[in-house]
Amino acid sequence: MHDVISPVTEEVVATVPSLSVEETDAAIEKAHQAFQAWRTVAPGDRARLLRRFATLVDEHNEELARLEVRNSGHTIGNARWEAGNVRDVLNYYAGAPERLSGRQIPVAGGMDVTFYEPLGVVGVIVPWNFPMPIAGWGFAPALAAGNTVVLKPAELTPLTALRLADLALQAGLPEGVLTVLPGKGSVVGERFVTHPLVRKVCFTGSTEVGKRIMAGCAQQVKRVTLELGGKSANIVFADADLAKAAAGAPGAVFDNAGQDCCARSRLLIQASVYDEFMGLLEESVKAFRCEDPALETAQMGPLISSGQLASVRSYVQDVAFTGSAPDGPGYWMAPTVIEASSVQDRHWREEIFGPVLSVLRFEDEADAIRLANDTEYGLSGSIWTGDLGRGIRVARGVEAGNLSVNSNSSVRYWTPFGGVKQSGLGRELGPDAVAAFSEVKNVFFSTEV
């Protein structure tokens, strides 16, 4: 058994099983058996089940949100959005089973057609920073394509995943179609990688662990999608709406206490407006509300654990200014802004995964692109400018999978999401996600007499 600790109060909020290898194997075998029937469910019936699942998630939005506040320390506003995102993603992919059509390809001597076939059992490994939405990004398109899913939540944050599995059963999904397996990554997650009946692994987490998973999957030529670390740049040009960019910058990095691989944790400010922008930024940071996440006014809660808090604090030196945070129980840290002395500063180069913003000035467009790309990561980022042409040029020049111009938005379930370089492999969400959980089968029919 494993105690689940609230990062808000440091108290035990639940005790959940930590499954063994044998229990994991049994669940995978059950998912494999369920796959044989689930893949043959009529497309319209599979779509109706997914929509019913979405409806139940929507009806339990407040329950799921409150559970996430207790387990993860997310603000109540964020947690409601996260549960709503699971609902929306399920509804979006509920449209896929009846539209997953192949092609008829002109060939000589007959007719050639392609089919999208499900892979089998898909293993989804979910991190602790966004337990609900990232679970949905994996299981919704996988189920829509006709696969069954075994899902391992993070040890720190299993509660909402377990509740979602209950709701799936209530919606009518058969036993074994969606199974949540709490436990250690070295046991449950590792078995997803090594078990031959798991045909694909979706992992969101650190680059270091992602590399090990990729190497393990290679042993069986097993498909893998990796959404890994980030050190995204927020680039502010002198011709931007500086007040708007400064007002949005704290949320772009301090949301979820900075525990976000898309966090714009490197702020690049054009030299000619550096001092002006830093003044505006300081006002925004000091106004950013880090408080009890159950409060409707909260914009940021605590870090997830004492270990994460200690890790983040190890990066902090030469602070420019900070916001505020509560005293007392909980893993609290104030939003913190540091001016980088060079691109070699540890806080500038490494993913901190906490509420720390590193700031550096740049001279011109070419310099901004060079500095933004001077990282092993390439997940997300923002560009602030009043020049449309510059926005297009810089967006094409920055090496990242997801960019926003005059916005800090990274994720929309209608559009692809994923990274380049060491930020990951493959894409989630968007119209093509179901194909990533399918195998293309080609069949030729001879018409020769």
Coordinates of C-alpha atoms in Angstrom, one line a residue, residues 1-448:
M1 CA 0.0 0.0 0.0
H2 CA 1.1 3.6 -0.6
D3 CA 0.1 6.7 1.3
V4 CA -1.0 9.7 -0.8
I5 CA 0.1 13.0 0.8
S6 CA -1.6 16.3 0.2
P7 CA 1.0 19.0 -0.8
V8 CA -1.3 21.6 0.8
T9 CA -1.4 20.2 4.3
E10 CA 1.2 17.5 4.3
E11 CA -1.4 15.0 5.6
V12 CA -2.3 11.6 4.3
V13 CA -5.4 11.9 2.1
A14 CA -5.7 8.3 0.9
T15 CA -4.0 5.0 0.8
V16 CA -3.9 3.1 -2.4
P17 CA -2.5 -0.3 -3.6
S18 CA 1.0 -0.5 -5.1
L19 CA 0.7 -3.4 -7.6
S20 CA 3.2 -6.2 -8.0
V21 CA 4.6 -7.5 -11.3
E22 CA 2.2 -10.5 -11.0
E23 CA -0.8 -8.2 -10.6
T24 CA 0.3 -6.0 -13.5
D25 CA 0.7 -9.1 -15.7
A26 CA -2.8 -10.3 -14.8
A27 CA -4.2 -6.9 -15.7
I28 CA -2.4 -6.7 -19.0
E29 CA -3.6 -10.2 -19.9
K30 CA -7.2 -9.2 -19.0
A31 CA -6.9 -6.1 -21.2
H32 CA -5.6 -8.3 -24.0
Q33 CA -8.6 -10.6 -23.6
A34 CA -11.0 -7.6 -23.6
F35 CA -9.3 -6.3 -26.7
Q36 CA -10.6 -9.2 -28.8
A37 CA -14.2 -8.1 -28.2
W38 CA -13.7 -4.3 -27.9
R39 CA -12.1 -4.1 -31.4
T40 CA -15.2 -5.6 -32.9
V41 CA -17.7 -3.2 -31.2
A42 CA -19.5 -1.3 -34.0
P43 CA -18.1 2.1 -34.6
G44 CA -21.3 3.9 -33.6
D45 CA -21.6 1.9 -30.4
R46 CA -18.0 2.6 -29.4
A47 CA -18.7 6.3 -30.1
R48 CA -21.8 6.2 -27.9
L49 CA -19.9 4.6 -25.0
L50 CA -17.2 7.3 -25.2
R51 CA -19.8 10.1 -25.3
R52 CA -21.5 8.5 -22.2
F53 CA -18.2 8.4 -20.5
A54 CA -17.7 12.1 -21.3
T55 CA -21.2 12.9 -19.9
L56 CA -20.4 11.2 -16.6
V57 CA -17.1 13.1 -16.4
D58 CA -18.9 16.3 -16.9
E59 CA -21.5 15.4 -14.2
H60 CA -18.7 14.7 -11.8
N61 CA -16.6 17.7 -12.7
E62 CA -16.7 19.3 -9.3
E63 CA -16.0 16.0 -7.5
L64 CA -13.0 15.4 -9.7
A65 CA -11.7 18.9 -9.3
R66 CA -12.0 18.9 -5.5
L67 CA -10.2 15.5 -5.5
E68 CA -7.4 17.0 -7.6
V69 CA -7.0 20.0 -5.3
R70 CA -6.6 17.6 -2.3
N71 CA -4.2 15.2 -4.1
S72 CA -2.2 17.6 -6.3
G73 CA -2.6 21.0 -4.9
H74 CA -3.9 22.4 -8.2
T75 CA -6.0 25.5 -7.9
I76 CA -9.7 24.8 -8.0
G77 CA -10.0 26.8 -11.2
N78 CA -7.3 24.8 -13.0
A79 CA -8.7 21.5 -11.7
R80 CA -12.2 22.3 -13.0
W81 CA -10.6 23.1 -16.4
E82 CA -8.6 19.8 -16.3
A83 CA -11.7 17.7 -15.6
G84 CA -13.5 19.6 -18.4
N85 CA -10.6 18.8 -20.7
V86 CA -11.0 15.1 -20.1
R87 CA -14.7 15.5 -21.0
D88 CA -13.9 17.5 -24.2
V89 CA -11.2 15.1 -25.3
L90 CA -13.5 12.2 -24.9
N91 CA -16.2 14.0 -26.9
Y92 CA -13.8 14.9 -29.6
Y93 CA -12.5 11.4 -30.1
A94 CA -16.0 9.9 -29.9
G95 CA -16.3 11.3 -33.4
A96 CA -13.4 9.2 -34.6
P97 CA -14.7 5.6 -34.7
E98 CA -17.2 6.4 -37.5
R99 CA -14.7 8.4 -39.4
L100 CA -11.6 6.2 -39.2
S101 CA -11.6 5.4 -42.9
G102 CA -8.8 4.1 -45.1
R103 CA -8.2 4.7 -48.8
Q104 CA -8.8 3.1 -52.1
I105 CA -5.5 3.4 -54.1
P106 CA -5.5 3.1 -57.9
V107 CA -3.3 0.1 -59.0
A108 CA -3.0 -2.1 -62.0
G109 CA -4.8 -5.5 -62.1
G110 CA -7.2 -5.0 -59.3
M111 CA -8.3 -2.9 -56.4
D112 CA -6.2 -1.8 -53.4
V113 CA -7.6 -0.6 -50.1
T114 CA -6.2 0.3 -46.7
F115 CA -7.7 -0.2 -43.3
Y116 CA -6.8 1.3 -39.9
E117 CA -6.5 -1.6 -37.4
P118 CA -6.1 -1.2 -33.6
L119 CA -2.8 -2.1 -32.1
G120 CA -4.0 -4.1 -29.1
V121 CA -3.1 -3.2 -25.5
V122 CA -1.7 0.4 -25.0
G123 CA 0.2 1.3 -21.9
V124 CA -0.2 5.0 -20.8
I125 CA 2.2 6.3 -18.1
V126 CA 1.0 9.5 -16.6
P127 CA 3.0 12.1 -14.7
W128 CA 2.1 13.9 -11.5
N129 CA 1.9 17.4 -12.8
F130 CA -1.4 17.1 -14.9
P131 CA -2.9 13.7 -13.9
M132 CA -6.3 14.1 -15.5
P133 CA -5.8 15.8 -18.9
I134 CA -2.7 13.8 -19.8
A135 CA -4.5 10.5 -18.9
G136 CA -7.3 11.6 -21.2
W137 CA -4.9 12.5 -24.1
G138 CA -3.7 8.9 -24.0
F139 CA -6.8 6.8 -23.3
A140 CA -9.4 8.7 -25.4
P141 CA -7.8 8.3 -28.9
A142 CA -6.5 4.9 -28.0
L143 CA -10.0 3.6 -27.1
A144 CA -11.6 5.3 -30.1
A145 CA -9.2 3.4 -32.4
G146 CA -10.3 0.1 -30.8
N147 CA -7.4 -0.5 -28.4
T148 CA -7.7 -1.4 -24.8
V149 CA -5.7 0.7 -22.2
V150 CA -3.7 0.0 -19.1
L151 CA -2.8 3.2 -17.4
K152 CA -0.3 3.9 -14.6
P153 CA -0.8 7.1 -12.7
A154 CA 2.1 8.7 -10.9
E155 CA 2.6 7.4 -7.4
L156 CA 2.1 10.9 -6.0
T157 CA -1.2 11.6 -7.8
P158 CA -3.3 8.4 -8.5
L159 CA -6.7 9.5 -7.1
T160 CA -8.4 11.1 -10.1
A161 CA -7.2 8.4 -12.5
L162 CA -8.8 5.8 -10.2
R163 CA -12.0 7.7 -10.2
L164 CA -12.0 8.1 -13.9
A165 CA -11.7 4.3 -14.3
D166 CA -14.8 3.9 -12.0
L167 CA -16.7 6.4 -14.3
A168 CA -15.7 4.4 -17.4
L169 CA -17.2 1.3 -16.0
Q170 CA -20.4 3.2 -15.0
A171 CA -20.6 4.5 -18.6
G172 CA -20.7 0.9 -19.9
L173 CA -17.1 0.3 -21.0
P174 CA -16.5 -3.4 -20.5
E175 CA -14.2 -4.7 -17.8
G176 CA -10.5 -4.6 -19.0
V177 CA -11.0 -1.9 -21.6
L178 CA -9.6 0.8 -19.4
T179 CA -7.7 -0.3 -16.3
V180 CA -5.8 2.0 -13.9
L181 CA -2.9 0.3 -12.3
P182 CA -1.3 2.3 -9.4
G183 CA 2.2 1.4 -8.4
K184 CA 5.9 2.1 -8.8
G185 CA 7.3 3.1 -12.2
S186 CA 10.0 0.5 -11.7
V187 CA 7.4 -2.2 -11.4
V188 CA 4.2 -1.3 -13.3
G189 CA 5.7 1.2 -15.8
E190 CA 8.6 -1.1 -16.5
R191 CA 6.3 -4.0 -17.2
F192 CA 4.4 -1.9 -19.8
V193 CA 7.8 -1.6 -21.6
T194 CA 8.8 -5.3 -21.3
H195 CA 5.5 -7.1 -21.6
P196 CA 5.0 -8.4 -25.2
L197 CA 1.2 -7.9 -25.1
V198 CA 1.6 -4.2 -24.6
R199 CA 1.9 -3.0 -28.2
K200 CA 2.5 0.7 -27.5
V201 CA 3.7 2.9 -24.6
C202 CA 2.7 6.6 -24.2
F203 CA 5.0 8.2 -21.6
T204 CA 4.9 11.8 -20.3
G205 CA 7.7 12.7 -17.9
S206 CA 11.4 13.4 -17.7
T207 CA 13.8 13.2 -20.7
E208 CA 16.0 10.8 -18.7
V209 CA 13.3 8.3 -18.0
G210 CA 11.9 8.7 -21.5
K211 CA 15.3 7.6 -23.0
R212 CA 15.2 4.5 -20.9
I213 CA 11.6 3.7 -22.0
M214 CA 12.5 4.3 -25.7
A215 CA 15.5 1.9 -25.3
G216 CA 13.3 -0.7 -23.7
C217 CA 10.6 -0.5 -26.3
A218 CA 13.3 -0.9 -29.0
Q219 CA 13.9 -4.5 -27.8
Q220 CA 10.5 -5.5 -29.0
V221 CA 10.2 -2.9 -31.8
K222 CA 7.3 -1.5 -29.7
R223 CA 5.7 1.8 -30.6
V224 CA 6.3 4.7 -28.3
T225 CA 5.2 8.3 -27.9
L226 CA 7.3 10.5 -25.6
E227 CA 6.3 13.9 -24.2
L228 CA 9.3 14.9 -22.2
G229 CA 11.0 18.0 -20.7
G230 CA 11.0 21.6 -21.7
K231 CA 12.8 24.9 -21.2
S232 CA 10.6 27.1 -23.3
A233 CA 11.4 30.7 -24.3
N234 CA 9.0 33.7 -23.9
I235 CA 10.4 36.3 -26.4
V236 CA 9.3 39.9 -26.0
F237 CA 10.2 42.3 -28.8
A238 CA 10.2 46.1 -28.3
D239 CA 7.2 46.6 -30.6
A240 CA 5.0 44.2 -28.6
D241 CA 2.1 45.3 -26.3
L242 CA 4.4 45.3 -23.3
A243 CA 1.7 45.6 -20.7
K244 CA -0.2 42.6 -22.1
A245 CA 3.0 40.5 -22.4
A246 CA 4.0 41.4 -18.8
A247 CA 0.6 40.7 -17.4
G248 CA 0.6 37.2 -19.1
A249 CA 4.2 36.3 -18.2
P250 CA 3.6 35.1 -14.6
G251 CA 0.8 32.7 -15.6
A252 CA 3.0 31.4 -18.4
V253 CA 5.6 30.1 -16.0
F254 CA 4.1 30.0 -12.5
D255 CA 0.8 28.3 -13.4
N256 CA 0.7 24.9 -11.6
A257 CA 3.6 26.2 -9.5
G258 CA 5.8 26.0 -12.6
Q259 CA 5.4 22.2 -12.7
D260 CA 4.7 22.3 -16.4
C261 CA 6.9 21.1 -19.3
C262 CA 5.4 24.0 -21.4
A263 CA 6.3 26.6 -18.8
R264 CA 7.9 29.7 -20.4
S265 CA 10.7 29.6 -17.9
R266 CA 13.2 31.6 -20.0
L267 CA 12.1 35.1 -20.6
L268 CA 14.0 37.0 -23.4
I269 CA 13.4 40.7 -23.5
Q270 CA 14.7 43.0 -26.2
A271 CA 17.4 45.2 -24.7
S272 CA 15.8 48.6 -25.7
V273 CA 12.8 47.9 -23.5
Y274 CA 14.4 45.6 -20.8
D275 CA 14.1 48.0 -17.9
E276 CA 10.6 49.1 -18.8
F277 CA 9.4 45.5 -19.1
M278 CA 11.1 44.4 -15.9
G279 CA 9.2 47.1 -14.0
L280 CA 5.9 45.9 -15.5
L281 CA 6.8 42.3 -14.8
E282 CA 7.6 43.0 -11.1
E283 CA 4.1 44.5 -10.6
S284 CA 2.5 41.4 -12.2
V285 CA 4.6 38.9 -10.2
K286 CA 3.8 40.6 -6.9
A287 CA 0.1 40.6 -7.7
F288 CA 0.1 36.9 -8.6
R289 CA -1.9 35.0 -6.0
C290 CA -0.1 32.0 -4.5
E291 CA -2.5 30.7 -1.8
D292 CA -4.7 27.9 -0.6
P293 CA -5.7 26.3 -3.9
A294 CA -9.2 25.6 -2.8
L295 CA -9.8 29.4 -2.9
E296 CA -11.6 30.7 -6.0
T297 CA -9.0 33.5 -6.2
A298 CA -5.9 31.2 -6.2
Q299 CA -3.6 31.4 -9.2
M300 CA -1.0 29.1 -7.8
G301 CA -0.8 26.4 -5.2
P302 CA 2.1 24.5 -3.6
L303 CA 4.8 22.3 -5.2
I304 CA 3.9 18.6 -5.2
S305 CA 6.3 17.3 -2.6
S306 CA 9.1 18.2 -0.2
G307 CA 11.6 16.7 -2.5
Q308 CA 10.5 18.8 -5.4
L309 CA 10.6 21.9 -3.2
A310 CA 14.2 21.2 -2.2
S311 CA 15.2 20.6 -5.8
V312 CA 13.7 23.9 -7.0
R313 CA 15.2 25.9 -4.1
S314 CA 18.6 24.6 -5.1
Y315 CA 18.5 26.7 -8.3
V316 CA 17.7 30.0 -6.6
Q317 CA 20.4 32.6 -6.3
D318 CA 20.7 36.3 -7.1
V319 CA 17.0 36.9 -7.0
A320 CA 15.7 40.0 -8.8
F321 CA 12.3 40.0 -7.1
T322 CA 9.6 37.6 -5.8
G323 CA 5.9 37.3 -5.2
S324 CA 4.5 35.9 -1.9
A325 CA 3.5 32.5 -0.6
P326 CA 1.8 31.2 2.5
D327 CA 3.7 30.1 5.7
G328 CA 3.0 27.0 7.6
P329 CA 2.2 23.4 6.4
G330 CA 2.5 22.6 2.7
Y331 CA 5.3 22.8 0.1
W332 CA 5.1 26.5 -0.7
M333 CA 7.4 28.6 -2.6
A334 CA 6.9 32.2 -3.8
P335 CA 7.0 33.0 -7.5
T336 CA 10.7 33.9 -8.1
V337 CA 12.4 35.9 -10.9
I338 CA 16.2 35.7 -11.5
E339 CA 18.3 37.7 -13.9
A340 CA 20.7 35.5 -15.8
S341 CA 24.3 36.6 -15.9
S342 CA 25.0 34.3 -18.9
V343 CA 23.5 31.5 -21.0
Q344 CA 25.7 29.1 -18.9
D345 CA 23.8 29.8 -15.7
R346 CA 22.3 26.5 -14.3
H347 CA 18.9 28.1 -13.8
W348 CA 18.9 29.3 -17.4
R349 CA 19.9 25.9 -19.0
E350 CA 18.2 23.2 -16.8
E351 CA 14.5 22.4 -16.5
I352 CA 13.7 23.5 -12.9
F353 CA 10.0 22.4 -12.8
G354 CA 9.1 25.0 -10.3
P355 CA 8.1 28.7 -10.0
V356 CA 11.4 30.2 -11.1
L357 CA 11.7 32.5 -14.1
S358 CA 15.1 33.2 -15.7
V359 CA 15.4 36.5 -17.6
L360 CA 18.0 37.6 -20.2
R361 CA 18.1 40.4 -22.7
F362 CA 18.6 40.1 -26.5
E363 CA 19.6 42.6 -29.2
D364 CA 17.7 41.8 -32.4
E365 CA 15.6 39.1 -34.2
A366 CA 18.5 36.9 -35.0
D367 CA 19.9 37.1 -31.5
A368 CA 16.4 36.1 -30.1
I369 CA 16.2 33.0 -32.3
R370 CA 19.8 32.0 -31.5
L371 CA 19.2 32.3 -27.7
A372 CA 15.8 30.5 -27.9
N373 CA 17.3 27.6 -29.8
D374 CA 20.3 27.3 -27.5
T375 CA 18.8 24.4 -25.5
E376 CA 18.5 20.7 -25.8
Y377 CA 14.7 21.1 -25.5
G378 CA 12.1 22.2 -27.9
L379 CA 8.5 21.9 -26.7
S380 CA 6.8 25.2 -26.6
G381 CA 7.2 29.0 -26.4
S382 CA 5.7 32.4 -27.0
I383 CA 6.6 35.4 -29.3
W384 CA 5.3 38.9 -28.5
T385 CA 5.5 41.4 -31.3
G386 CA 3.3 43.9 -33.2
D387 CA 4.9 42.9 -36.5
L388 CA 3.1 40.0 -38.2
G389 CA 6.0 39.3 -40.5
R390 CA 8.4 39.1 -37.6
G391 CA 6.0 36.8 -35.8
I392 CA 6.0 34.4 -38.7
R393 CA 9.7 34.6 -39.2
V394 CA 10.6 33.9 -35.6
A395 CA 7.9 31.2 -35.3
R396 CA 9.5 29.4 -38.2
G397 CA 13.0 30.0 -36.8
V398 CA 12.4 28.8 -33.2
E399 CA 12.9 25.0 -32.8
A400 CA 9.8 24.0 -30.9
G401 CA 6.8 21.8 -31.5
N402 CA 4.2 24.3 -30.2
L403 CA 4.5 28.1 -30.4
S404 CA 2.1 31.0 -29.8
V405 CA 2.3 34.5 -31.1
N406 CA 1.0 37.2 -28.8
S407 CA -0.4 34.4 -26.5
N408 CA 0.9 31.9 -24.0
S409 CA -1.4 29.1 -25.0
S410 CA 0.2 25.7 -25.7
V411 CA -2.5 23.1 -25.7
R412 CA -5.7 22.8 -27.7
Y413 CA -7.2 19.3 -28.1
W414 CA -8.1 20.1 -31.8
T415 CA -4.4 20.5 -32.7
P416 CA -1.2 18.4 -32.5
F417 CA 0.9 18.6 -29.4
G418 CA 4.5 17.4 -28.9
G419 CA 8.1 18.4 -28.9
V420 CA 11.3 18.3 -30.9
K421 CA 14.9 17.5 -29.9
Q422 CA 14.9 16.1 -26.4
S423 CA 11.4 17.3 -25.6
G424 CA 9.9 14.2 -27.2
L425 CA 8.9 12.0 -30.0
G426 CA 5.5 11.8 -31.8
R427 CA 2.4 14.0 -31.4
E428 CA -0.7 13.8 -29.2
L429 CA -4.1 15.4 -29.7
G430 CA -5.4 16.8 -32.9
P431 CA -7.2 15.0 -35.8
D432 CA -4.3 12.6 -36.4
A433 CA -4.0 11.1 -32.9
V434 CA -6.2 8.1 -33.5
A435 CA -4.0 7.1 -36.5
A436 CA -1.1 7.0 -34.0
F437 CA -2.9 4.2 -32.2
S438 CA -3.6 2.3 -35.4
E439 CA -1.8 0.1 -37.8
V440 CA -2.3 0.7 -41.6
K441 CA -3.2 -2.6 -43.3
N442 CA -3.0 -2.8 -47.1
V443 CA -5.2 -5.3 -49.0
F444 CA -5.0 -6.0 -52.7
F445 CA -8.0 -7.6 -54.6
S446 CA -7.1 -9.0 -58.0
T447 CA -9.6 -8.5 -60.7
E448 CA -7.7 -10.4 -63.4

